[in-house]
PDB file of C-alpha atoms in Angstrom:
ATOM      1  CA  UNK A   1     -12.926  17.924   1.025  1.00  0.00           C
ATOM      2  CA  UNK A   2     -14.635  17.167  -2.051  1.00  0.00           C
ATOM      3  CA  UNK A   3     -14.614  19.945  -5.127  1.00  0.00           C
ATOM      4  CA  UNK A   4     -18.655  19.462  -6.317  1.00  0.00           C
ATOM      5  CA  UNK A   5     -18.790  17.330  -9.304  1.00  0.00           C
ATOM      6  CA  UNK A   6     -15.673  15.920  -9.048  1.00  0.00           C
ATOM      7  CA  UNK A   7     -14.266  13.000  -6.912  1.00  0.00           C
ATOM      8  CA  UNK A   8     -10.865  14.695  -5.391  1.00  0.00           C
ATOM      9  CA  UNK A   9      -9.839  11.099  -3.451  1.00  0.00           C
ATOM     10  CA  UNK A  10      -7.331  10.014  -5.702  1.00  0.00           C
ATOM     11  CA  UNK A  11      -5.979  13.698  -6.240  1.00  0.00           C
ATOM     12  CA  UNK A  12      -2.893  14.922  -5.121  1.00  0.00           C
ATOM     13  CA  UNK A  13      -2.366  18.183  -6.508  1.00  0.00           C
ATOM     14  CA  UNK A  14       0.548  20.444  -4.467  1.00  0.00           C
ATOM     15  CA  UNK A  15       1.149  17.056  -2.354  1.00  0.00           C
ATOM     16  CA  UNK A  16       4.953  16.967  -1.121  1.00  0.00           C
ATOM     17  CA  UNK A  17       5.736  13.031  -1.574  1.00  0.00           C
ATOM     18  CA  UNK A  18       9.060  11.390  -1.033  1.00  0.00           C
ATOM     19  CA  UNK A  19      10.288   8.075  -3.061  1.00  0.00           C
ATOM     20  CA  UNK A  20      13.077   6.651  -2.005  1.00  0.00           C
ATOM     21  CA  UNK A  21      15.441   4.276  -4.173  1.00  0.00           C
ATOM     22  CA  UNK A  22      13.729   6.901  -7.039  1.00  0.00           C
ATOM     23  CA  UNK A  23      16.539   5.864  -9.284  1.00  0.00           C
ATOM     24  CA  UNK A  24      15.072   3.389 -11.508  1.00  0.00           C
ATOM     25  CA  UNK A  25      12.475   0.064 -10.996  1.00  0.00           C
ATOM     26  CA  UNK A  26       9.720   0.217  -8.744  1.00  0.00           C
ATOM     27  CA  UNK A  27      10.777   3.606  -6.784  1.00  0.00           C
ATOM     28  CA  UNK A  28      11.113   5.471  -9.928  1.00  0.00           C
ATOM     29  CA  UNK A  29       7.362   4.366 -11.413  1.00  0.00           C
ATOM     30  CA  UNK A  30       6.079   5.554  -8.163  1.00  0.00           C
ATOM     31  CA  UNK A  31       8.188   8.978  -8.203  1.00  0.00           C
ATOM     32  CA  UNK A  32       6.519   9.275 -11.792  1.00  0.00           C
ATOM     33  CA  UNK A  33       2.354   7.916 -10.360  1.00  0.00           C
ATOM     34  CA  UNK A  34       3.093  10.730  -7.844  1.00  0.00           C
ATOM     35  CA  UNK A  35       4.149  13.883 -10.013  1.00  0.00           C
ATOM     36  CA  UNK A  36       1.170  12.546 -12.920  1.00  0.00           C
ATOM     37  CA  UNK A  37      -1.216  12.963 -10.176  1.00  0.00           C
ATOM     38  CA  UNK A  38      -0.058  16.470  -9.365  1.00  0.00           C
ATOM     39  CA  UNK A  39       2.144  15.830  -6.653  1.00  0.00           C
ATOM     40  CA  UNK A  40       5.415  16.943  -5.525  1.00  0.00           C
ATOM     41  CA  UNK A  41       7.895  14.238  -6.160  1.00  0.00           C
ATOM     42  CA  UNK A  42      11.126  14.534  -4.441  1.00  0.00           C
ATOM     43  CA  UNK A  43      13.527  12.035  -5.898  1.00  0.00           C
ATOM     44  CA  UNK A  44      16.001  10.179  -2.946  1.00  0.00           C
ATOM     45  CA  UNK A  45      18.561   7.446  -4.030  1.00  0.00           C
ATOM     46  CA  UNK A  46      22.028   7.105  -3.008  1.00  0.00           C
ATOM     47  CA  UNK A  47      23.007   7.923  -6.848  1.00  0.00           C
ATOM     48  CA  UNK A  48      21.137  11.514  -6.968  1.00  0.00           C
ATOM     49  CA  UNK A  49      18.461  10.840  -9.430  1.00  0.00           C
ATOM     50  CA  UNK A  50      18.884  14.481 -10.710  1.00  0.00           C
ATOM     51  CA  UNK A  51      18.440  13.394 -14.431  1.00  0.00           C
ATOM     52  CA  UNK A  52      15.163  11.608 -13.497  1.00  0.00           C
ATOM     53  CA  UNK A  53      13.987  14.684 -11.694  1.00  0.00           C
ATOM     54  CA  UNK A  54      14.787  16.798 -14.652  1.00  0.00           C
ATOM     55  CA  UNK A  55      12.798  14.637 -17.115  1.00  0.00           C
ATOM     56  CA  UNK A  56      10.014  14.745 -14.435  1.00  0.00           C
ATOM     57  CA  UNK A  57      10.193  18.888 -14.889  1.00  0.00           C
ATOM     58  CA  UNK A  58      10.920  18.775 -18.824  1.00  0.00           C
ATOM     59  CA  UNK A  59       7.633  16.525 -19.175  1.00  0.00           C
ATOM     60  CA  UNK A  60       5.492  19.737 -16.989  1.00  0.00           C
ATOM     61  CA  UNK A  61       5.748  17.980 -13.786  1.00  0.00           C
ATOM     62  CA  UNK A  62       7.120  19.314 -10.209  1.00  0.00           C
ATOM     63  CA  UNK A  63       9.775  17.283  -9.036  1.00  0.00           C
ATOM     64  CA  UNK A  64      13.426  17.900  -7.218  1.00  0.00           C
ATOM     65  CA  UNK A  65      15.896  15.366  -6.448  1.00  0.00           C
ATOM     66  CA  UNK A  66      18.017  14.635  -3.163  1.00  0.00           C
ATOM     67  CA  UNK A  67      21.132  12.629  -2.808  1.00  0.00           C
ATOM     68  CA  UNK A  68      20.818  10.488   0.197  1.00  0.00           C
ATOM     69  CA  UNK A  69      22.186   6.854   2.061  1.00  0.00           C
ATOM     70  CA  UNK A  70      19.217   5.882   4.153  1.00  0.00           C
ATOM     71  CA  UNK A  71      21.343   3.373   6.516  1.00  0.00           C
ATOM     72  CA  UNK A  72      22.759   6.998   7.493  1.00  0.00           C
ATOM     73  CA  UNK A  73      20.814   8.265  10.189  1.00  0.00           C
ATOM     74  CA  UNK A  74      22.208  11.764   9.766  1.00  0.00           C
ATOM     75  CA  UNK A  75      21.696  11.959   5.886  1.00  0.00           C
ATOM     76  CA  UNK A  76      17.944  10.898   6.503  1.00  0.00           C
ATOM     77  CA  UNK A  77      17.577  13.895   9.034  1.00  0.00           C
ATOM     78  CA  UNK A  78      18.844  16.614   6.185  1.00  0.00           C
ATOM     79  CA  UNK A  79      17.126  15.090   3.295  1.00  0.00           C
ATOM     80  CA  UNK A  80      13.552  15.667   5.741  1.00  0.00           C
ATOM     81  CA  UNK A  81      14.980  18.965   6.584  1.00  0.00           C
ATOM     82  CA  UNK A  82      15.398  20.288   3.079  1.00  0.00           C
ATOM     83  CA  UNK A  83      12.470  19.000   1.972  1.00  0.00           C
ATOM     84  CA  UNK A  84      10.592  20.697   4.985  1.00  0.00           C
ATOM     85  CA  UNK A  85      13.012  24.093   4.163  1.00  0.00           C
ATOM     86  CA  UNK A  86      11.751  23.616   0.247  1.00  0.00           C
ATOM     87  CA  UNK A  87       7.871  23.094   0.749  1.00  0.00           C
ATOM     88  CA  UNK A  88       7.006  23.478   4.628  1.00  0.00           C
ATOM     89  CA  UNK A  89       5.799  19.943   4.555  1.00  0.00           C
ATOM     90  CA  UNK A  90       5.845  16.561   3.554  1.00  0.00           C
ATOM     91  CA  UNK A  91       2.349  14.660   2.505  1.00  0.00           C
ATOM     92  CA  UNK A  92       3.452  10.997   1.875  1.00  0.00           C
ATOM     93  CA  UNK A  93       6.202   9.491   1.530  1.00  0.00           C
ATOM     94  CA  UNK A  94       7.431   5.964  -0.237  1.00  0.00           C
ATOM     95  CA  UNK A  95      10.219   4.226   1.412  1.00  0.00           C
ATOM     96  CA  UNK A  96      11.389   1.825  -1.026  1.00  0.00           C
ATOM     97  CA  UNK A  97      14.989   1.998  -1.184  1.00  0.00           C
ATOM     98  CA  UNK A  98      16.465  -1.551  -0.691  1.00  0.00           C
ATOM     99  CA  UNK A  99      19.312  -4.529  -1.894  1.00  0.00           C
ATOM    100  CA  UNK A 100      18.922  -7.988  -2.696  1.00  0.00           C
ATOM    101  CA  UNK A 101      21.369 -10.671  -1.218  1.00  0.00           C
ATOM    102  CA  UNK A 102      23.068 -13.998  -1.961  1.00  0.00           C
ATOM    103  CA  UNK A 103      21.464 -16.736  -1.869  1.00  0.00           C
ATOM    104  CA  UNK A 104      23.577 -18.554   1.248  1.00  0.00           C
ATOM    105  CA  UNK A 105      22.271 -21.214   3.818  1.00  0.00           C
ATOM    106  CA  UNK A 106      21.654 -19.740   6.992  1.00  0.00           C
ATOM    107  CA  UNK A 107      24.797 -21.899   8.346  1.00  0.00           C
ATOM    108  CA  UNK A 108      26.505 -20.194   5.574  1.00  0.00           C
ATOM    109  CA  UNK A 109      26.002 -16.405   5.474  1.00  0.00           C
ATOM    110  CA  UNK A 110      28.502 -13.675   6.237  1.00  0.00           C
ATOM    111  CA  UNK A 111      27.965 -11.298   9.482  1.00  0.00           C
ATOM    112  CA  UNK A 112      29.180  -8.912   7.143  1.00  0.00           C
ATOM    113  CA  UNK A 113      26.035  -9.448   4.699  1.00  0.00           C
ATOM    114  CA  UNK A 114      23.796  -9.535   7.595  1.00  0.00           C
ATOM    115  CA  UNK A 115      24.537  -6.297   8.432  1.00  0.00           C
ATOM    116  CA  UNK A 116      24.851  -5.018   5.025  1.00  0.00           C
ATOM    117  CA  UNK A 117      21.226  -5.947   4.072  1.00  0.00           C
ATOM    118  CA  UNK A 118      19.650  -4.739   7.632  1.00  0.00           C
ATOM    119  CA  UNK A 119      21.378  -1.786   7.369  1.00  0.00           C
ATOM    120  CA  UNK A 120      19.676  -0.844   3.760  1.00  0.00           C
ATOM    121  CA  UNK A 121      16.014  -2.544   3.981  1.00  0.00           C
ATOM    122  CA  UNK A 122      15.145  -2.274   7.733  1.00  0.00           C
ATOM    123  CA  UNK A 123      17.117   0.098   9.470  1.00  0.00           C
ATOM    124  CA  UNK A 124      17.190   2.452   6.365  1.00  0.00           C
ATOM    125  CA  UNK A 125      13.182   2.269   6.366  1.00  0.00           C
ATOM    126  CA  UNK A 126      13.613   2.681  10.554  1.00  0.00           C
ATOM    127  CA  UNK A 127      15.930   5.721   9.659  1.00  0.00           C
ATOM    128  CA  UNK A 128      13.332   7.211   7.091  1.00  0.00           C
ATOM    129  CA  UNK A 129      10.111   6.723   9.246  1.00  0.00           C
ATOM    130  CA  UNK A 130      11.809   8.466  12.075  1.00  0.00           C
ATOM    131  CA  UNK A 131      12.103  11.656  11.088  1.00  0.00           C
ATOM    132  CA  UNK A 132       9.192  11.521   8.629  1.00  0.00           C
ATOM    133  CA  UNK A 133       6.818  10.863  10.872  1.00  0.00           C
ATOM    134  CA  UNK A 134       8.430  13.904  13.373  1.00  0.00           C
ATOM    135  CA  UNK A 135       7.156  16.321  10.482  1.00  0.00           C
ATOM    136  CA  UNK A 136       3.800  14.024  10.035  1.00  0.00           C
ATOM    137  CA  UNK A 137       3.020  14.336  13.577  1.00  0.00           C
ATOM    138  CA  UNK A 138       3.510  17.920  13.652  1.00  0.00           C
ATOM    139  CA  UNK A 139       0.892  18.004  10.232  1.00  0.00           C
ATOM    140  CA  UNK A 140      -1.458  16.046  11.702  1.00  0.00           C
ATOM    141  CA  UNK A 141      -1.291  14.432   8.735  1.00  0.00           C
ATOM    142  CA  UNK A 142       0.675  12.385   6.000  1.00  0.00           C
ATOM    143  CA  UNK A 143       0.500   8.813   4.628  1.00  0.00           C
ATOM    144  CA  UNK A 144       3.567   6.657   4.002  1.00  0.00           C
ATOM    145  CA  UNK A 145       4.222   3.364   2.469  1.00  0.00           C
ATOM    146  CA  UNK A 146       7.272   1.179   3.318  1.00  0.00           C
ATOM    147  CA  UNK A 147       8.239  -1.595   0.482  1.00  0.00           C
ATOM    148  CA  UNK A 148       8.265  -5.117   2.327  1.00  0.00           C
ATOM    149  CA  UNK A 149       8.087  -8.037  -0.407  1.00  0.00           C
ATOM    150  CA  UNK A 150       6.859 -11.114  -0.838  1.00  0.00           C
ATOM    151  CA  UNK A 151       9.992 -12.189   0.702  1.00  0.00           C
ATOM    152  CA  UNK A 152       7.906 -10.649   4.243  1.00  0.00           C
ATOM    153  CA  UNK A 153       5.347 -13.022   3.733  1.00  0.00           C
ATOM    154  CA  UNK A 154       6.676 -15.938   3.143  1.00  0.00           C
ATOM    155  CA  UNK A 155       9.753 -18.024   3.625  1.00  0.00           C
ATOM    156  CA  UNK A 156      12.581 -19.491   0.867  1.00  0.00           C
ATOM    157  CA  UNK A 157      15.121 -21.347   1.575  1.00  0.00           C
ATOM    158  CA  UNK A 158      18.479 -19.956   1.255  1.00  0.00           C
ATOM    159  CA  UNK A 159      16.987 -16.389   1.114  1.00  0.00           C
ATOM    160  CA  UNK A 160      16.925 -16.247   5.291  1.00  0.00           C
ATOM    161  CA  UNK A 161      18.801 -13.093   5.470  1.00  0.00           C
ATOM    162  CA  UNK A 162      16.904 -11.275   3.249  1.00  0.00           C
ATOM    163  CA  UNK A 163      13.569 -12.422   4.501  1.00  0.00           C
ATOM    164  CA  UNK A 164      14.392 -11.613   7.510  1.00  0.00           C
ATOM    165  CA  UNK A 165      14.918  -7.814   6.783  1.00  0.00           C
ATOM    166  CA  UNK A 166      11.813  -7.845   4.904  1.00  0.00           C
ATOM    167  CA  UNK A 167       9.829  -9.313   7.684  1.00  0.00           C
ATOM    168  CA  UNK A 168      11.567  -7.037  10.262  1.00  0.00           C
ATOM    169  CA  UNK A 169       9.750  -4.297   7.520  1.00  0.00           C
ATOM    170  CA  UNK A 170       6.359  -5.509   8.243  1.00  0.00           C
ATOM    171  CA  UNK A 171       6.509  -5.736  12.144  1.00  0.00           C
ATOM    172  CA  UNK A 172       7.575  -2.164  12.182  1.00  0.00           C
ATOM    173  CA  UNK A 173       4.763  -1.172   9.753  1.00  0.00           C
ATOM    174  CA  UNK A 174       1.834  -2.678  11.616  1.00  0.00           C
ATOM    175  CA  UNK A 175       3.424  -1.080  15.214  1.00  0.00           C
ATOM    176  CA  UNK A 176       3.744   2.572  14.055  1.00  0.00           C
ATOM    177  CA  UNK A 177       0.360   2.095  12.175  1.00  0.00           C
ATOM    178  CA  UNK A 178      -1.294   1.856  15.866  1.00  0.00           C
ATOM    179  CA  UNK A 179       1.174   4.255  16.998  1.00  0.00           C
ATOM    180  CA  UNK A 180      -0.086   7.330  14.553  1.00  0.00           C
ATOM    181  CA  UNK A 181      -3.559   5.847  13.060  1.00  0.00           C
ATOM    182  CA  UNK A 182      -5.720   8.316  15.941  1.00  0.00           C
ATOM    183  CA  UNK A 183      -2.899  11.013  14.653  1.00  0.00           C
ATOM    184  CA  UNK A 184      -4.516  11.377  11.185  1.00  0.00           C
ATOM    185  CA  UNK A 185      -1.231   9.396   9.598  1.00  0.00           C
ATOM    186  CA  UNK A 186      -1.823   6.212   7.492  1.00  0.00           C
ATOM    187  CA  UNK A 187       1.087   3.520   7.649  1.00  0.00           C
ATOM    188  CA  UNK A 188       1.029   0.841   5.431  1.00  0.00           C
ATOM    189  CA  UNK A 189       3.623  -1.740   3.506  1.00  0.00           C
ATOM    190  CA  UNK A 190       3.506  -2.991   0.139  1.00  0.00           C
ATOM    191  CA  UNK A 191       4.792  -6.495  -0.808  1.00  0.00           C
ATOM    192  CA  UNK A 192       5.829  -6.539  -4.413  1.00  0.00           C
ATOM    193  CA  UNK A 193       6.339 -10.123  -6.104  1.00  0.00           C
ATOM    194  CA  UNK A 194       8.356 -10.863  -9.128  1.00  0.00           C
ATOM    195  CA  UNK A 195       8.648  -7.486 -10.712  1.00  0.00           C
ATOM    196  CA  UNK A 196      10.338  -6.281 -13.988  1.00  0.00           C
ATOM    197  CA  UNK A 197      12.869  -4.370 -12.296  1.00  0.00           C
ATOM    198  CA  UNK A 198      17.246  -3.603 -13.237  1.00  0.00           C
ATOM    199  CA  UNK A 199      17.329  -5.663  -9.987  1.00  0.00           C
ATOM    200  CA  UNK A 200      15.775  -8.471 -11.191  1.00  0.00           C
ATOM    201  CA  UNK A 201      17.733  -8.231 -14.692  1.00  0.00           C
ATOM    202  CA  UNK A 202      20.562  -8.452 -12.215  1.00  0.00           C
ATOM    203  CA  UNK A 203      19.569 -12.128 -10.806  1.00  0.00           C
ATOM    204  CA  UNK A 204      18.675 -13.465 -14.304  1.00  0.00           C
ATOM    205  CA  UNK A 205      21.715 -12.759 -16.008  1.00  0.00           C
ATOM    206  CA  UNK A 206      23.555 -15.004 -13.090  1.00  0.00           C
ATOM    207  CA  UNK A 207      20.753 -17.525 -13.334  1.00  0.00           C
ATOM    208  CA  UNK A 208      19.570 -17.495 -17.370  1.00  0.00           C
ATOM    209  CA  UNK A 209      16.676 -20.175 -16.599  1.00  0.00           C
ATOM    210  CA  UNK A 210      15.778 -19.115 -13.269  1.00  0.00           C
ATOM    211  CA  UNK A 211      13.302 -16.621 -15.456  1.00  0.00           C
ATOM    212  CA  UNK A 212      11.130 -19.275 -17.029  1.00  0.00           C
ATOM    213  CA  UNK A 213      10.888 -21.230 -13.388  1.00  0.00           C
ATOM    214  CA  UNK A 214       9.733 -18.077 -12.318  1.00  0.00           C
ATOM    215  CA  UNK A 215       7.459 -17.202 -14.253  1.00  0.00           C
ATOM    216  CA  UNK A 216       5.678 -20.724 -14.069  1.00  0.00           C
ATOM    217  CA  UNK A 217       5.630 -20.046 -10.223  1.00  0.00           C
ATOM    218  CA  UNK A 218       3.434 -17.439 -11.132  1.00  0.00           C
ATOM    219  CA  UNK A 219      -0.541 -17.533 -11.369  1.00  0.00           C
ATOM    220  CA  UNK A 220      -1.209 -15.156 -14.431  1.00  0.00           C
ATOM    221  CA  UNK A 221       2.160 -16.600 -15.972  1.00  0.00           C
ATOM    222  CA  UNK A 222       3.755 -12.849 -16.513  1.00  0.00           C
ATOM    223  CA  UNK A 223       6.662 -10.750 -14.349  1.00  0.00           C
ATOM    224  CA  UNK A 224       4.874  -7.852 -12.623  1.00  0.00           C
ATOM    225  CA  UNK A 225       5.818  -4.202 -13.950  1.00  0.00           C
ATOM    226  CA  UNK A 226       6.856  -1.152 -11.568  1.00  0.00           C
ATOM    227  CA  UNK A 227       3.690   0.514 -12.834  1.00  0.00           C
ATOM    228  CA  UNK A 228       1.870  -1.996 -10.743  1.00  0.00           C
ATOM    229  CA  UNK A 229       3.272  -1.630  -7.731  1.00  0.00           C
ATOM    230  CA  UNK A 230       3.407   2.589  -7.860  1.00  0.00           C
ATOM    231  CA  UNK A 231      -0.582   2.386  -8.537  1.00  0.00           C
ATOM    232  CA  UNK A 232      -0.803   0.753  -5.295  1.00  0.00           C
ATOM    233  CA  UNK A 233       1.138   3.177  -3.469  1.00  0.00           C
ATOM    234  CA  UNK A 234      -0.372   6.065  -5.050  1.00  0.00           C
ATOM    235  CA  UNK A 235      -3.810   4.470  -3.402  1.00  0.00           C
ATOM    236  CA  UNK A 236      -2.281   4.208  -0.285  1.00  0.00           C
ATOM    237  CA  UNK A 237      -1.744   7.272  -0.162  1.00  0.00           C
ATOM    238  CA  UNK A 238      -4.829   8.857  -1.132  1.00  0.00           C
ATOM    239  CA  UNK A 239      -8.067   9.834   0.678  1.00  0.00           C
ATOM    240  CA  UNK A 240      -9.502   6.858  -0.621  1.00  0.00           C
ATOM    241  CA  UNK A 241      -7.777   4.254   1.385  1.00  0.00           C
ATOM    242  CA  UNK A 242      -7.933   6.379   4.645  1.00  0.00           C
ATOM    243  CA  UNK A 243      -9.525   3.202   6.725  1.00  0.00           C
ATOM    244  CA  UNK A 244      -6.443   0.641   5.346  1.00  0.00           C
ATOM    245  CA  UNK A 245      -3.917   1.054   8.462  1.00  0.00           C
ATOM    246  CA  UNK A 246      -1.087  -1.679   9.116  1.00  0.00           C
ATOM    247  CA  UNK A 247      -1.915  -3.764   6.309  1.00  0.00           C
ATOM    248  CA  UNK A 248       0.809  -5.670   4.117  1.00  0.00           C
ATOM    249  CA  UNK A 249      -0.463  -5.427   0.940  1.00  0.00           C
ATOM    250  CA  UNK A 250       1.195  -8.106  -1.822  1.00  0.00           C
ATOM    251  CA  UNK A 251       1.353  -6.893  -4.850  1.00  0.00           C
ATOM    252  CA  UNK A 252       2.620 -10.477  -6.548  1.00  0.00           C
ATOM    253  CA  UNK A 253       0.209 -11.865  -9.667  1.00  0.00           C
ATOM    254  CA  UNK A 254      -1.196 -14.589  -6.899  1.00  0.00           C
ATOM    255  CA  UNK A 255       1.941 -16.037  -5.994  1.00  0.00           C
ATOM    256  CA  UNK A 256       1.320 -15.910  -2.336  1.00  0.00           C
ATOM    257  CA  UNK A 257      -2.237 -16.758  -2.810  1.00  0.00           C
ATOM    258  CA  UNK A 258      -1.284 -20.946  -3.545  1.00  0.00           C
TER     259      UNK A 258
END
């Protein structure tokens, strides 16, 4: 509902709103677009971000922070619970904790990475929507936004395996968007492109001139910042984008678009 004179559909004042990978990079931006707009940010990553949350709470914001492995099913279950035991609910929820992989030919890549990746960006995002959505459906209400990439659009060669987990992201987005759209929760995915992120930093300093091929891959000719990408998901997960459902939404300066 509306307060008169005031347009309350990007507010989310006493909103309980989990980030996952809240660390750093993308998740952390969106932890920090969720407390500004008077949420509740609970900070997950498998390194408790307890400093992050702290600076959240020194700044006048309400935030807490929760170690947690999302490939483990069980850890997953208790970080929902304690949320649930802190605030008797959970709003919306950003599931964005993920890895990067080799690049390998497909003839070429380990079993062992396989599984390493899939555990981390799909099944971790599988693990996460599982037991969020249990405390959604009981609401009757909730948003939550998983973090695909570009990588879930399209196809690069010797990047299969992580594509693949990325796609895998998608699929299960647009299903449990038809699952719980007539149960008043909104499921959507997010598709960041080449983003400014310690991940990223990671890649460049193995590849020094990878950077400036990037970046002339790119439309607008500029990396994308985590700010972007946490101003989508804040959207997503407001009032006003209550009739987007399923959609995978790139976030990428116009790669995509050529």
């Amino acid at each position: 509902m509306k307060t008169e004179g005031k347009n309350t559909d990007f507010f989310m004042k006493d909103k309980v709103a989990l980030v996952t990978g809240a660390a750093r990079g993308i998740g952390l931006a969106t932890a920090r677009a969720f407390a500004q707009a008077g949420a509740i940010a609970v900070l997950s990553d498998i390194n408790e971000p307890a400093r992050q949350a702290e600076e959240l709470v020194k700044q006048g914001f309400k935030a807490m922070s929760i170690q947690c492995d999302v490939s483990d099913e069980r850890q997953v279950e208790t970080m929902i619970g304690k949320i649930v035991a802190s605030y008797g609910r959970l709003d919306a929820a950003y599931n964005n904790a993920g890895i990067n992989s080799p690049v390998a030919e497909t003839a070429d890549a380990s079993s062992e990475e396989y599984d390493r990746v899939m555990n981390i960006n799909l099944r971790g995002i599988w693990n996460c929507m599982k037991y969020e959505l249990r405390q959604m459906r009981q609401q009757e209400s909730g948003a939550i936004v998983n973090c695909s990439s570009i990588g879930g659009l399209i196809g690069i060669a010797e990047r299969g395996v992580y594509h693949a987990s990325k796609h895998g992201v998608i699929g299960l987005t647009k299903s449990a968007a038809l699952e719980y759209a007539a149960k008043g929760i909104n499921i959507n995915a997010v598709c960041p492109g080449i983003i400014q992120t310690p991940m990223l930093e990671t890649m460049i300093e193995r590849e020094p001139e990878a950077l400036k091929a990037l970046i002339e891959e790119l439309p607008n000719r500029r990396l994308g910042r985590p700010e972007e990408v946490a101003s989508v998901v804040l959207w997503l997960c407001c009032p006003a984008a209550s009739l987007v459902i399923g959609q995978a939404i790139a976030v990428d300066g116009g790669y995509t678009v050529k």
